[in-house]
Structure formats: C-alpha cells, structure tokens
Coordinates of C-alpha atoms in Angstrom, one line a residue:
Chain C
M1 CA 55.7 136.7 -31.4
T2 CA 52.4 137.4 -30.5
T3 CA 50.3 140.2 -29.1
R4 CA 50.2 138.1 -26.4
D5 CA 53.8 137.9 -26.1
L6 CA 54.6 141.4 -26.1
V7 CA 52.3 142.3 -23.3
L8 CA 53.3 139.5 -21.0
I9 CA 56.9 140.9 -21.7
A10 CA 55.7 144.3 -20.9
L11 CA 53.6 143.1 -18.0
F12 CA 56.6 141.2 -16.2
A13 CA 58.6 143.9 -16.8
A14 CA 56.2 146.0 -15.3
I15 CA 55.9 143.6 -12.2
T16 CA 59.1 143.7 -11.9
A17 CA 59.3 147.7 -11.3
V18 CA 56.0 147.4 -9.0
L19 CA 58.6 144.9 -6.8
G20 CA 61.1 148.2 -6.2
L21 CA 58.4 150.0 -4.9
F22 CA 58.3 147.8 -1.7
P23 CA 60.9 149.7 1.2
A24 CA 64.7 148.8 -0.1
L25 CA 66.3 147.4 2.7
T26 CA 70.2 148.4 2.5
L27 CA 72.8 146.4 4.0
P28 CA 75.1 147.8 6.0
L29 CA 79.1 148.1 5.0
T30 CA 78.8 147.0 1.6
G31 CA 75.5 149.8 1.0
V32 CA 74.0 147.4 -1.5
P33 CA 70.4 147.6 -1.6
V34 CA 68.1 143.9 -1.2
T35 CA 65.5 144.7 -3.3
A36 CA 62.5 142.4 -4.1
Q37 CA 63.2 142.7 -7.8
T38 CA 65.0 139.5 -8.3
L39 CA 61.7 138.3 -7.2
G40 CA 60.7 139.5 -10.8
V41 CA 63.8 138.3 -12.3
M42 CA 62.6 134.2 -11.1
L43 CA 59.0 135.2 -11.8
A44 CA 59.5 135.8 -15.3
G45 CA 62.1 133.1 -16.2
S46 CA 59.8 130.5 -14.6
L47 CA 56.2 131.5 -15.9
L48 CA 57.4 133.3 -19.0
G49 CA 60.4 131.0 -20.5
A50 CA 63.7 131.7 -21.4
R51 CA 63.0 134.1 -24.9
R52 CA 59.7 136.1 -23.1
G53 CA 61.5 136.3 -19.8
G54 CA 64.6 137.6 -20.4
L55 CA 63.1 140.1 -22.6
A56 CA 61.2 141.1 -19.9
L57 CA 63.9 141.8 -17.9
L58 CA 65.9 143.8 -20.4
V59 CA 63.0 146.1 -20.8
F60 CA 63.1 146.8 -17.6
L61 CA 66.7 147.6 -18.1
V62 CA 66.3 149.8 -20.9
L63 CA 63.7 151.8 -18.9
V64 CA 65.5 152.1 -16.3
A65 CA 68.4 153.3 -18.5
V66 CA 66.7 155.5 -20.1
G67 CA 65.4 157.9 -16.7
L68 CA 62.6 156.0 -15.3
P69 CA 63.4 155.4 -11.7
L70 CA 62.5 151.6 -11.5
L71 CA 65.3 150.3 -9.2
A72 CA 64.4 149.8 -5.7
G73 CA 64.3 153.2 -3.7
G74 CA 63.5 155.1 -7.0
R75 CA 66.6 155.0 -8.9
G76 CA 66.7 155.0 -12.3
G77 CA 68.5 156.6 -15.0
A78 CA 72.3 156.2 -17.1
A79 CA 74.1 156.4 -14.0
V80 CA 73.2 153.4 -12.0
F81 CA 74.5 151.3 -14.8
A82 CA 78.1 153.1 -14.2
G83 CA 78.2 152.0 -10.3
V84 CA 80.8 149.3 -8.8
T85 CA 77.8 147.3 -8.6
A86 CA 76.0 147.2 -12.3
G87 CA 77.0 143.5 -12.8
F88 CA 73.9 142.6 -10.5
L89 CA 71.4 144.6 -12.9
F90 CA 73.2 143.7 -16.1
S91 CA 73.3 140.0 -15.0
W92 CA 69.1 140.0 -14.8
P93 CA 68.2 139.1 -17.8
I94 CA 70.7 136.3 -18.4
A95 CA 69.3 135.3 -15.2
A96 CA 65.5 135.3 -16.3
W97 CA 66.3 133.5 -19.9
L98 CA 69.0 130.7 -17.9
I99 CA 65.8 130.2 -15.4
G100 CA 63.5 130.3 -18.3
W101 CA 65.6 127.7 -20.3
L102 CA 66.0 125.4 -17.8
T103 CA 62.4 125.2 -16.8
E104 CA 61.4 124.7 -20.3
K105 CA 64.2 121.6 -19.9
T106 CA 62.2 120.5 -17.1
W107 CA 58.8 121.3 -17.5
E108 CA 57.6 117.7 -17.5
R109 CA 59.2 117.0 -14.1
Y110 CA 59.1 120.5 -12.5
N111 CA 57.9 120.4 -8.9
L112 CA 59.0 122.5 -6.1
W113 CA 62.3 121.5 -5.3
R114 CA 63.3 121.8 -9.2
A115 CA 62.3 125.0 -9.3
V116 CA 64.5 125.5 -6.0
A117 CA 67.5 124.8 -7.8
I118 CA 66.8 126.2 -10.6
N119 CA 66.2 129.6 -8.9
I120 CA 69.4 128.8 -6.9
V121 CA 71.3 128.7 -10.4
G122 CA 69.7 131.5 -12.3
G123 CA 68.8 133.8 -9.5
I124 CA 72.0 133.4 -6.8
V125 CA 74.9 131.5 -8.8
L126 CA 74.2 133.9 -12.1
V127 CA 73.4 137.1 -10.4
Y128 CA 76.2 137.1 -8.0
A129 CA 79.1 135.9 -10.9
G130 CA 78.1 138.8 -13.0
G131 CA 77.6 141.1 -9.9
I132 CA 81.4 139.7 -8.2
A133 CA 83.0 139.5 -11.9
W134 CA 82.4 143.1 -12.7
M135 CA 83.5 144.4 -9.4
V136 CA 86.6 142.7 -10.1
A137 CA 87.1 143.7 -13.6
V138 CA 85.7 147.1 -13.7
A139 CA 86.2 147.9 -10.2
G140 CA 89.3 146.3 -9.5
I141 CA 88.2 144.8 -6.2
P142 CA 90.0 141.7 -5.1
L143 CA 88.5 138.8 -6.0
D144 CA 88.1 137.7 -2.7
K145 CA 87.3 140.9 -0.9
A146 CA 84.6 140.9 -3.6
L147 CA 82.9 137.9 -2.8
Y148 CA 82.9 138.0 0.9
G149 CA 81.4 141.7 0.4
S150 CA 78.6 139.5 -1.3
L151 CA 77.8 137.0 1.5
P152 CA 76.1 138.7 3.6
F153 CA 73.5 138.9 0.4
I154 CA 72.9 135.1 0.4
P155 CA 69.9 134.9 3.6
G156 CA 67.8 137.6 1.8
D157 CA 68.5 136.0 -1.6
A158 CA 67.8 132.5 -0.3
L159 CA 64.3 133.6 1.0
K160 CA 63.4 135.2 -2.7
V161 CA 64.5 131.6 -4.0
A162 CA 61.9 129.9 -1.9
V163 CA 59.2 132.6 -2.5
A164 CA 59.5 132.7 -6.1
A165 CA 59.4 128.9 -6.1
A166 CA 56.8 128.1 -4.2
A167 CA 54.7 130.8 -6.5
A168 CA 55.9 129.2 -9.5
I169 CA 54.5 126.0 -8.2
A170 CA 51.2 127.6 -7.3
L171 CA 51.0 129.7 -10.3
R172 CA 51.6 126.9 -12.6
R173 CA 47.7 125.6 -13.4
Y174 CA 47.2 129.2 -14.6
Q175 CA 50.0 129.7 -17.3
Q176 CA 50.8 127.8 -20.5
H177 CA 53.5 125.9 -20.9
P178 CA 56.8 128.4 -21.5
L179 CA 57.1 127.0 -24.7
G180 CA 53.4 128.2 -26.0
H181 CA 51.6 125.1 -25.8
P182 CA 48.7 124.2 -23.3
A183 CA 50.4 122.8 -19.8
Chain O
M1 CA 53.4 158.5 -9.0
N2 CA 55.9 160.5 -10.8
L3 CA 57.5 157.9 -13.2
S4 CA 60.2 160.0 -14.5
L5 CA 63.3 161.8 -13.3
Y6 CA 63.2 164.4 -15.3
Q7 CA 63.8 168.3 -13.9
P8 CA 61.9 170.4 -16.1
G9 CA 64.2 173.4 -17.5
T10 CA 65.6 175.8 -20.4
S11 CA 69.4 175.5 -19.8
P12 CA 71.8 174.9 -22.7
V13 CA 72.1 171.2 -21.4
H14 CA 68.4 170.8 -21.5
R15 CA 68.1 171.9 -24.8
L16 CA 71.2 169.8 -25.8
H17 CA 69.3 167.0 -28.1
A18 CA 69.4 163.9 -26.5
V19 CA 71.4 162.0 -28.8
W20 CA 74.6 164.5 -27.9
K21 CA 74.3 163.7 -24.5
L22 CA 74.0 160.1 -25.3
A23 CA 77.4 160.4 -27.3
G24 CA 78.9 162.7 -24.7
L25 CA 77.9 159.9 -21.9
F26 CA 79.6 157.5 -24.3
A27 CA 82.4 159.5 -25.0
A28 CA 83.3 160.8 -21.6
G29 CA 82.6 156.2 -20.4
I30 CA 86.1 155.5 -22.9
A31 CA 87.9 159.0 -22.1
V32 CA 88.2 158.5 -18.4
L33 CA 89.8 154.8 -19.2
L34 CA 92.5 156.5 -21.5
T35 CA 94.3 157.9 -18.6
E36 CA 95.3 157.3 -14.9
S37 CA 96.3 160.4 -14.0
P38 CA 94.4 161.5 -10.6
L39 CA 94.8 165.3 -12.0
L40 CA 93.2 164.9 -15.7
L41 CA 90.6 162.8 -14.2
A42 CA 90.1 165.5 -11.1
I43 CA 89.6 168.3 -13.8
G44 CA 87.1 165.7 -16.0
L45 CA 85.0 165.4 -12.8
A46 CA 85.4 169.1 -12.2
S47 CA 83.9 169.7 -16.0
V48 CA 80.7 167.7 -15.0
L49 CA 80.0 169.6 -12.1
A50 CA 80.5 172.9 -14.1
C51 CA 77.7 171.0 -16.5
F52 CA 75.6 170.4 -13.3
M53 CA 75.9 174.0 -12.6
L54 CA 75.3 175.0 -15.7
A55 CA 71.8 172.7 -16.1
R56 CA 70.8 174.9 -12.8
L57 CA 69.1 171.7 -11.6
P58 CA 67.2 171.8 -8.2
L59 CA 69.6 170.1 -5.5
G60 CA 66.9 168.1 -3.7
A61 CA 66.8 166.2 -7.1
V62 CA 70.2 166.0 -7.6
L63 CA 71.0 164.4 -4.2
R64 CA 68.0 162.0 -4.2
Q65 CA 69.8 159.9 -6.9
A66 CA 73.2 160.8 -6.3
L67 CA 73.4 159.9 -2.9
P68 CA 73.2 156.5 -2.9
L69 CA 75.3 156.1 -5.3
F70 CA 77.8 158.1 -4.0
A71 CA 77.5 155.9 -0.6
V72 CA 78.7 152.9 -2.6
L73 CA 81.5 154.8 -4.0
A74 CA 82.7 155.9 -0.4
V75 CA 82.5 152.1 0.9
F76 CA 84.4 151.1 -2.6
F77 CA 87.1 154.0 -2.0
A78 CA 87.1 152.7 1.6
A79 CA 87.5 149.1 0.8
H80 CA 90.2 150.0 -1.8
A81 CA 92.5 152.3 0.7
I82 CA 92.4 149.0 3.3
F83 CA 92.9 146.0 0.5
T84 CA 94.9 147.6 -2.5
S85 CA 96.2 151.1 -2.2
P86 CA 94.8 154.6 -1.8
E87 CA 96.1 155.8 -5.4
L88 CA 94.1 152.9 -7.1
G89 CA 91.6 154.2 -5.3
T90 CA 91.4 157.7 -6.1
I91 CA 91.9 157.1 -9.6
L92 CA 88.7 154.5 -9.8
V93 CA 87.2 156.5 -7.7
L94 CA 87.4 159.6 -9.7
R95 CA 86.4 157.7 -13.4
F96 CA 83.5 155.9 -11.7
A97 CA 82.2 159.5 -10.2
T98 CA 82.5 161.2 -13.2
I99 CA 80.7 158.4 -15.5
I100 CA 77.7 158.3 -12.7
G101 CA 77.6 162.2 -12.7
C102 CA 77.2 162.0 -16.6
G103 CA 74.6 159.6 -16.6
L104 CA 72.8 161.6 -14.0
L105 CA 73.0 164.9 -15.5
L106 CA 71.7 163.4 -18.8
T107 CA 68.9 161.5 -16.6
L108 CA 67.9 164.7 -15.4
T109 CA 67.7 166.7 -18.2
T110 CA 66.6 164.7 -20.7
K111 CA 62.5 163.4 -21.1
V112 CA 62.0 160.2 -21.1
S113 CA 59.9 160.7 -24.3
D114 CA 62.7 162.1 -25.7
M115 CA 65.0 159.0 -24.8
M116 CA 62.9 156.7 -26.4
A117 CA 62.9 158.6 -29.6
V118 CA 66.4 158.0 -29.8
L119 CA 66.0 154.6 -28.9
E120 CA 63.3 153.9 -31.4
R121 CA 65.6 155.3 -34.2
A122 CA 68.8 153.4 -32.7
L123 CA 67.1 150.0 -33.3
R124 CA 65.2 150.3 -36.5
P125 CA 67.7 148.8 -38.2
L126 CA 66.5 145.9 -36.5
A127 CA 63.6 145.6 -39.1
L128 CA 66.7 144.0 -41.5
F129 CA 66.6 141.0 -39.0
G130 CA 63.1 140.7 -38.8
I131 CA 62.5 142.7 -35.9
N132 CA 59.6 145.0 -35.8
P133 CA 60.5 148.3 -34.4
A134 CA 56.9 148.9 -34.0
K135 CA 56.6 146.3 -31.4
I136 CA 59.5 147.2 -29.8
S137 CA 58.4 150.3 -29.0
L138 CA 54.5 149.1 -28.1
V139 CA 56.6 146.8 -25.2
F140 CA 58.0 149.6 -23.8
A141 CA 54.7 151.8 -24.1
L142 CA 53.0 149.2 -22.5
T143 CA 55.4 148.6 -19.5
I144 CA 55.2 152.5 -18.8
R145 CA 51.4 152.5 -19.2
F146 CA 50.8 149.4 -17.1
I147 CA 53.1 150.2 -14.1
P148 CA 50.6 152.1 -12.3
V149 CA 48.1 149.9 -12.2
L150 CA 50.1 147.1 -11.6
A151 CA 51.0 148.9 -8.4
D152 CA 47.3 149.6 -8.3
T153 CA 46.7 145.9 -8.3
W154 CA 49.0 145.4 -5.8
M155 CA 47.9 147.8 -3.3
S156 CA 44.6 146.8 -3.4
V157 CA 45.7 142.6 -2.7
R158 CA 47.9 143.6 0.0
A159 CA 44.5 145.4 1.8
A160 CA 42.6 142.2 1.1
Q161 CA 45.1 139.8 2.7
Q162 CA 46.0 142.3 5.6
A163 CA 42.2 142.2 6.3
R164 CA 42.0 138.5 6.1
G165 CA 45.2 138.4 8.6
L166 CA 47.9 137.6 5.9
G167 CA 49.4 140.7 5.6
G168 CA 53.2 139.3 6.2
N169 CA 52.7 136.3 3.9
P170 CA 54.4 137.1 0.7
L171 CA 53.3 134.6 -1.5
A172 CA 49.7 135.4 -0.5
L173 CA 50.3 138.8 -2.1
L174 CA 52.7 137.7 -5.0
V175 CA 50.5 134.8 -6.5
P176 CA 47.1 136.6 -6.6
V177 CA 49.3 139.7 -8.1
T178 CA 50.5 137.5 -10.8
I179 CA 46.9 135.5 -11.4
Q180 CA 45.3 139.0 -12.0
T181 CA 48.4 140.2 -14.2
L182 CA 48.0 136.8 -16.3
R183 CA 44.7 137.4 -16.7
R184 CA 44.9 141.1 -17.2
A185 CA 48.0 140.0 -20.2
D186 CA 45.5 137.7 -21.8
Q187 CA 42.5 140.9 -22.0
I188 CA 44.9 143.2 -23.2
A189 CA 45.8 141.3 -26.3
E190 CA 42.3 141.0 -27.1
A191 CA 41.7 144.6 -27.0
I192 CA 44.9 145.3 -28.8
E193 CA 43.2 142.5 -31.4
A194 CA 39.7 144.3 -31.7
R195 CA 41.4 147.4 -32.5
G196 CA 42.7 146.2 -35.7
V197 CA 45.9 147.8 -35.3
E198 CA 48.3 145.9 -37.4
L199 CA 51.8 145.5 -36.1
Chain D
M1 CA 23.6 142.8 -41.4
I2 CA 25.3 140.7 -39.4
S3 CA 24.1 137.1 -39.1
L4 CA 24.5 134.2 -37.9
E5 CA 24.0 130.6 -39.8
Q6 CA 23.9 127.6 -37.1
V7 CA 26.8 128.6 -35.4
N8 CA 28.6 126.5 -32.5
A9 CA 31.7 128.2 -30.7
T10 CA 34.1 126.1 -28.3
V11 CA 36.3 127.1 -25.7
P12 CA 38.7 124.1 -24.8
G13 CA 36.6 121.4 -23.1
R14 CA 33.3 122.9 -23.5
T15 CA 30.9 123.9 -26.3
V16 CA 29.8 127.4 -25.1
L17 CA 27.1 128.5 -27.7
K18 CA 25.1 125.6 -29.2
D19 CA 23.5 125.8 -33.2
V20 CA 22.7 129.8 -33.0
T21 CA 20.9 131.0 -36.2
L22 CA 20.2 135.0 -36.4
T23 CA 20.1 138.1 -37.8
L24 CA 21.1 141.2 -36.6
R25 CA 19.6 144.3 -38.5
E26 CA 18.1 146.3 -35.3
R27 CA 19.8 149.9 -34.2
R28 CA 19.9 148.9 -30.8
I29 CA 20.3 145.1 -29.5
A30 CA 20.5 143.9 -26.1
V31 CA 22.4 140.5 -24.8
I32 CA 21.1 139.5 -22.0
G33 CA 21.3 136.1 -19.5
A34 CA 23.3 134.7 -16.8
N35 CA 26.8 134.3 -15.8
G36 CA 28.4 131.6 -18.2
S37 CA 25.1 131.5 -20.7
G38 CA 27.5 132.4 -23.5
K39 CA 27.3 135.9 -24.0
S40 CA 30.8 137.4 -24.1
T41 CA 31.5 134.1 -26.6
F42 CA 28.6 135.6 -28.7
A43 CA 29.9 139.1 -28.9
R44 CA 33.0 137.8 -29.3
L45 CA 31.6 135.7 -32.7
L46 CA 30.9 139.2 -33.7
N47 CA 33.9 140.6 -34.4
G48 CA 36.3 137.6 -35.0
L49 CA 38.0 137.7 -31.7
V50 CA 36.4 134.0 -31.3
R51 CA 35.6 132.0 -34.6
P52 CA 32.6 129.6 -34.4
S53 CA 33.6 126.2 -34.5
S54 CA 31.0 125.3 -37.2
G55 CA 28.3 127.4 -39.1
R56 CA 29.4 130.7 -40.5
V57 CA 29.3 134.2 -38.9
T58 CA 29.5 137.2 -41.5
V59 CA 29.3 140.9 -40.6
D60 CA 27.7 142.4 -44.3
G61 CA 28.2 139.6 -46.1
V62 CA 32.0 139.2 -44.8
D63 CA 32.7 135.9 -43.5
T64 CA 34.4 136.5 -39.9
A65 CA 36.8 133.1 -39.8
K66 CA 37.9 134.5 -43.5
D67 CA 39.1 137.9 -43.5
A68 CA 39.0 139.1 -39.6
K69 CA 40.7 142.6 -40.6
A70 CA 38.2 143.6 -42.5
V71 CA 35.5 142.2 -40.4
R72 CA 37.3 144.4 -37.4
R73 CA 37.3 147.9 -39.7
L74 CA 33.2 147.0 -39.6
V75 CA 32.9 145.7 -36.4
G76 CA 34.3 147.9 -32.7
F77 CA 34.4 146.2 -29.8
L78 CA 34.5 148.0 -25.9
F79 CA 35.4 145.5 -23.5
Q80 CA 34.3 145.7 -19.5
D81 CA 37.5 146.7 -17.9
P82 CA 38.8 149.9 -19.3
D83 CA 42.4 149.7 -18.0
N84 CA 42.8 146.8 -20.4
Q85 CA 41.8 149.0 -23.2
I86 CA 44.3 151.6 -22.8
V87 CA 47.6 150.7 -24.1
M88 CA 49.6 154.3 -24.3
P89 CA 51.1 156.2 -21.5
L90 CA 48.9 159.8 -22.3
V91 CA 45.4 159.8 -23.7
E92 CA 46.7 161.8 -27.1
E93 CA 49.5 158.9 -27.7
D94 CA 46.8 156.1 -27.2
L95 CA 44.3 157.8 -29.7
R96 CA 47.3 157.9 -32.4
F97 CA 47.9 154.3 -31.8
S98 CA 44.4 153.3 -33.2
L99 CA 44.8 155.9 -36.3
K100 CA 48.3 154.3 -37.1
A101 CA 46.0 151.8 -39.5
L102 CA 44.5 154.6 -41.2
K103 CA 48.2 155.6 -41.8
L104 CA 46.6 159.3 -42.2
D105 CA 49.5 162.2 -41.9
R106 CA 50.1 164.0 -39.2
P107 CA 47.7 167.1 -39.2
E108 CA 45.0 164.4 -40.2
E109 CA 45.5 163.0 -37.1
D110 CA 45.8 165.8 -35.2
A111 CA 42.6 166.8 -35.9
A112 CA 40.9 163.1 -35.7
I113 CA 42.2 163.3 -32.3
E114 CA 40.5 166.7 -31.6
R115 CA 37.6 166.2 -32.9
I116 CA 36.9 163.0 -31.1
L117 CA 38.0 164.2 -28.0
S118 CA 35.7 167.4 -28.3
R119 CA 32.7 164.7 -29.0
F120 CA 33.2 163.2 -25.5
A121 CA 34.1 166.3 -23.9
L122 CA 37.7 165.2 -23.2
G123 CA 39.8 167.9 -24.9
H124 CA 41.2 169.0 -21.7
L125 CA 42.6 165.2 -20.6
R126 CA 44.6 165.2 -24.7
E127 CA 48.4 165.6 -22.8
Q128 CA 47.1 163.7 -19.1
P129 CA 48.6 160.1 -18.5
S130 CA 45.9 157.5 -19.1
H131 CA 46.2 156.5 -15.4
N132 CA 44.9 159.8 -14.3
L133 CA 41.7 159.2 -15.7
S134 CA 38.0 158.3 -13.8
G135 CA 36.6 154.7 -14.6
G136 CA 34.2 156.5 -16.9
E137 CA 36.8 158.6 -18.6
K138 CA 38.7 155.7 -19.5
Q139 CA 35.8 153.6 -20.8
L140 CA 35.0 157.2 -23.1
L141 CA 38.7 156.7 -24.0
A142 CA 38.3 153.1 -25.1
L143 CA 35.3 153.9 -27.2
A144 CA 36.8 157.1 -28.6
N145 CA 39.1 154.6 -30.0
I146 CA 37.1 152.3 -31.7
L147 CA 35.0 155.5 -33.2
L148 CA 38.5 156.9 -34.6
R149 CA 38.4 153.7 -37.0
A150 CA 35.0 154.5 -38.3
P151 CA 33.1 150.8 -37.5
R152 CA 29.6 150.4 -38.9
Y153 CA 28.8 148.1 -36.0
L154 CA 29.7 148.3 -31.7
V155 CA 30.0 145.6 -29.7
L156 CA 29.7 146.6 -26.0
D157 CA 30.4 143.3 -23.7
E158 CA 29.3 145.0 -20.0
P159 CA 30.6 148.3 -20.7
T160 CA 29.3 149.4 -17.4
T161 CA 29.7 146.7 -14.9
L162 CA 33.1 148.4 -13.4
L163 CA 31.9 151.7 -13.3
D164 CA 30.5 153.9 -10.5
L165 CA 26.6 155.4 -10.9
R166 CA 27.9 158.6 -12.1
N167 CA 30.5 157.3 -14.7
R168 CA 27.8 154.9 -15.9
R169 CA 25.6 157.1 -16.7
R170 CA 27.9 159.4 -18.3
V171 CA 29.1 156.4 -20.7
M172 CA 25.2 155.0 -21.2
E173 CA 24.5 158.9 -22.6
A174 CA 27.4 158.6 -24.8
I175 CA 26.5 155.2 -25.9
D176 CA 22.9 156.2 -26.5
A177 CA 23.9 159.6 -29.0
L178 CA 26.0 157.3 -31.2
P179 CA 24.5 156.7 -34.8
E180 CA 25.8 153.3 -35.2
T181 CA 24.2 150.1 -34.6
V182 CA 24.9 148.9 -31.1
I183 CA 25.2 145.1 -30.0
C184 CA 25.4 145.5 -26.0
V185 CA 25.8 142.4 -23.8
T186 CA 24.6 143.6 -20.6
H187 CA 23.6 142.5 -17.3
D188 CA 22.1 146.2 -16.4
L189 CA 18.4 145.6 -17.1
E190 CA 17.5 148.8 -17.5
I191 CA 19.9 149.5 -20.3
A192 CA 18.4 146.5 -22.5
A193 CA 14.7 148.0 -21.6
G194 CA 15.2 151.0 -23.6
Y195 CA 16.5 148.5 -26.4
E196 CA 14.5 147.7 -30.0
R197 CA 15.5 143.7 -29.3
V198 CA 16.7 142.0 -26.9
L199 CA 18.2 138.6 -27.1
L200 CA 17.9 136.2 -23.8
L201 CA 20.8 133.3 -23.6
E202 CA 20.7 130.1 -21.5
D203 CA 23.1 127.6 -21.9
G204 CA 24.4 128.5 -25.0
R205 CA 21.1 128.7 -26.8
V206 CA 18.7 131.4 -27.9
L207 CA 16.0 131.2 -25.5
D208 CA 14.2 134.5 -26.6
D209 CA 14.7 136.9 -28.8
G210 CA 12.1 140.0 -29.3
P211 CA 11.4 143.5 -27.7
A212 CA 12.7 144.4 -24.4
E213 CA 9.4 144.0 -22.4
A214 CA 8.4 140.7 -23.2
V215 CA 12.0 139.5 -22.8
I216 CA 13.1 140.8 -19.5
A217 CA 9.9 139.9 -18.0
R218 CA 10.4 136.3 -19.7
Y219 CA 14.3 136.9 -17.5
R220 CA 12.8 138.4 -14.4
S221 CA 10.0 135.2 -13.8
M222 CA 13.6 132.6 -14.3
A223 CA 14.9 134.1 -11.3
E224 CA 12.3 133.5 -9.3

C-alpha cells in the first residue's frame, strides 16, 4: 500500500465519523438510530474499492471500540459492540468491501443504476443480513420479529442508497480507478 | 470538539492497566455465556455496578452513554416478554447489561492513547505477515487528526450551500466535501513523502 | 548548490516546464509568476516530489531521480496548506513522527522537540491537539518539523497564502531568521522584493532571472 492509500483509508474513516455528527433520528419502537454513517460505508466502497474501502470502515470501528465517540449521537466505546444491534456495525466493513468489489468488477460499465444496485446489495441486503443474523443468534430474537423490526429503516436506507449512488457518479471524474490505474 | 469519552480520575479502576481491563471485558463476555442462572447473572451485573461506584465517575457522563444502550435493552426485553418468554428476556438482558457495563467502564476510565498502545502491541505480530505496524499506527493517527479538519470542511461547505439556497440538498454537501477530501489526501500523502519519513 | 540541466517536466497530458537550465546558489531565491506558470512543479522538482521527464536535477551533486531519500534529507519542503502537513493529533506526536527516521533515543528526541518548540516560541503548545493551533502556529509547526531534520535547503510553496496578516508576518519573520538557503515560490511580491534573486516563470519557461527590483518591475508590467 502506498502512502496515498493509507491517507485515503484514514480520510474516509474520518468522513464516516463526520457523517455521524449529523443529528441522528431514532425510530420509534425499536430505538435503532438512523444515521447518515452508512453513506460513509457506501462512499468508501464505491470510491476507494474493496481493499481500501473495507479497511477504512474497519479503522473507523476500531477507533469506536477503543473509546472515540464517533457513532451518531456521540456514542462509542466497547459497549456498543455488545449491544443487540451490534451486528449492523460489524457488517459495515464487509459491506464497504463488497460494494468496492462489485464497483471494481463493473468499473467499465458503471452508471447510476449499477451504482444503485450495488449499494442495495452491499448497503442494505448485506448490512441487514448481518444485523438480523446477530439479533437472532446473539440476542435470541425470532427471525420474523427481527425482520419486521428492521423494516421501518428501509425507507431511510433506500434514500441513502440513492444519494450515495448519485454522489459516486458525480465524483467519478475525481477518482482513480479503484484498482489503481487512472480512470 | 471532544474526541474522547475518557473521564479523568485516580481511582483503582482508572489506574488498572488497559490490558487488564480489556482482559476483564473478554473474561466477562465469556463468563456470562457459561450460566443461565438469573441469580448468578444478577450478581455479575451487581459487581460491575460496584466497579462503577469504585471508579467514581460523573453520573452525567455515564448516563449519556448508557441511556441509549439501555433504551434498546428495554425494548428488547419487552419484545422477548411478548414473543418468547420473560424468563429468557431476563437472562439475555442481564447478560447484555453486564457486558455493556464492562465496556462502558473500560471506555470511561481508559485514555484512548493507552488503548491505542495496547492495540499497537497486539498488532505487532502482523509484521510476520508483511504488514507494517507503523503503517497501521499512522492510519489511526491520521484518522483522529483529520476528523476535526473534515468537520470544519463540512461546516464551511454547508454554510456556503445554505447561502446559495442548497441547504436541503445532501448531494450539494456530500460531493464538494468528498472532492475536497480527495484533494486533501493527495496533498497529505505528498507532505508525508516530503518529510522523508520511511514507513 | 542545486542545478537544473535542460529540465522538462510533464503532468499527464501537458508539459509544465520546458527546457529549464539554472544554477541556484544564492541564500534567498524567490520564484514568481502567474497561476499555471509552472511554479509549483518547479518547487517540487527541487526535492524529487516531481521527477524531470528529461534533463537532470541535482542537489549538491545528488540526482533527484536516483536518490530521492538523500535529496529529501537535503531539501525540506513547506507546503501552502498548513493543515495537510500535520499528520498527528498532538503537537508533540507530530514532531516525534518527523524524528522517527533519525532513530534517536527517547531523551534525545525530547530534547530536540524542546529545542525546536522554544525556537519558534511554541513551547506552551507541546501537549495541545494540533487542530487547536492558529493557521500561523500550524505553519510554524510544519516548519519546525522540517528543520528537525536539519536540511541544507528549504523550498517553500506559497507558505503564507492561506494565512491572515498577523500570522503571515509571524511566519515570514521565522523564515527570514533561517540560516538555511531558502527558495520561496510566492505570489507575495513583498516577500520577493527582499530576496537576493528572483525567477519569473511564464508558461513553463524562465522568462526573467535577476535582482528582485528589475524582475518584479517586469512582472508588474506584464500584468498591465
């Protein structure tokens, strides 16, 4: 990895943190805050590619774990990884990696609709799969209940998918190819 | 901007080395899975609370972090009481509360720099796989260094876009901030190279 | 002595510097010219951040294209934006980061940090987050970082452009006091006026080269 790669990883971890400074909306009943931070997941993946994007989110989570209050609402520390909804957090680096990988694979044919589709796969399907699997396996919530409980978040996340895809398209001429050679 | 949850203090909990506190957190994580007895779990939770008393932390700082987590637990308990059984809900809530409490205690009584030092030691064996621990440390330091810088960028772009009547458009914010960040990345990388630091 | 022999430099798609041959040995050299004239690329050639596409740049006989590491030890580089040159969260950590390559032991590092901070009257900021510094203090910290490695030459790329008047003066005073050779790329003709030799770049070529007064007069006449 070049110095520039290391800097990009750090700055996208930092962007994800800055996105958390937005006021977080907490949905009624379930208490899961809707954050703009999944925008960071999708941006890191689609702009940095699989390796650097995934690492950016991993760095972000490690800093949260060691005690920086970087999650929306100023939360942080080891405790948040023990919560009922920690599965969503754990899936962020994997989602960024997957979005990056799919972006790299479709780089020559990348357009808004592919960007949307990729963000749905990584930013919604994978994140929810991780979050729900954790609720079922660790917190013992029945699958159907975990599923219904997560549904109210879909509209917010769909909006973020669209925003992140449009941003990725607009930013395409400012970025290098995720695999390293110029666009 | 305060980028740390650490609450200064001189209690035995504060003075305990970060390694032991981390070890305690992991031990607690395993211990709560070894029993289903609500009584034993309650004793575990009570001893975590006793550690909080020992640490003499400001109540406000504790509650600010604890309340959102425990609000989720309350909903979680209600869900279990309705859909499965209150007994199972009790056991699970006690388990979660104990681990969350341990994590919170660790975070509130340990400096980020001490945690980073432990992390860097733990990552040192990665050198065997050709991963340079100095690079990892640099990435963490850069992230902490640039969060407030990017927050400033964010606020100045937001002010500019509001002045142009684009305040409600997330793209008008996200795109310029990201462009500035990508440019900044090039300049930072250049400056690190110019400083002649060998990683 | 830094010398450029028939140097061309390109960025993807265009030639930024064309056939530049120069010998730099004065203690204070300013480089002026319009935006896009090639000033920044010229500065970056001097410490190997940009390599010539043809020709040769040598610093005290060391070829920048062959031994970038040695060249960077000889030539320190100060950038325009102070924020992007500071990589560590705390002032002290940032200085220590620069010292890493020198492989000193801890007390030697501490002493070096103490010395450089007091030289720029920044001692009280040692344990502060670098983000809390003013623009001028940040630029002085960046300068301190460079000087810790005791370079013979300092290349400054518009070091005061982003600073307010007070901070600009503070940084300029610090630079004026440096015993090292300084090559300063600047839009600030007041700075250039005090220098021994001024280079005027235009469209990638050295249009004029000589004492400050004459070269600045020519630059001013071009704008009219």
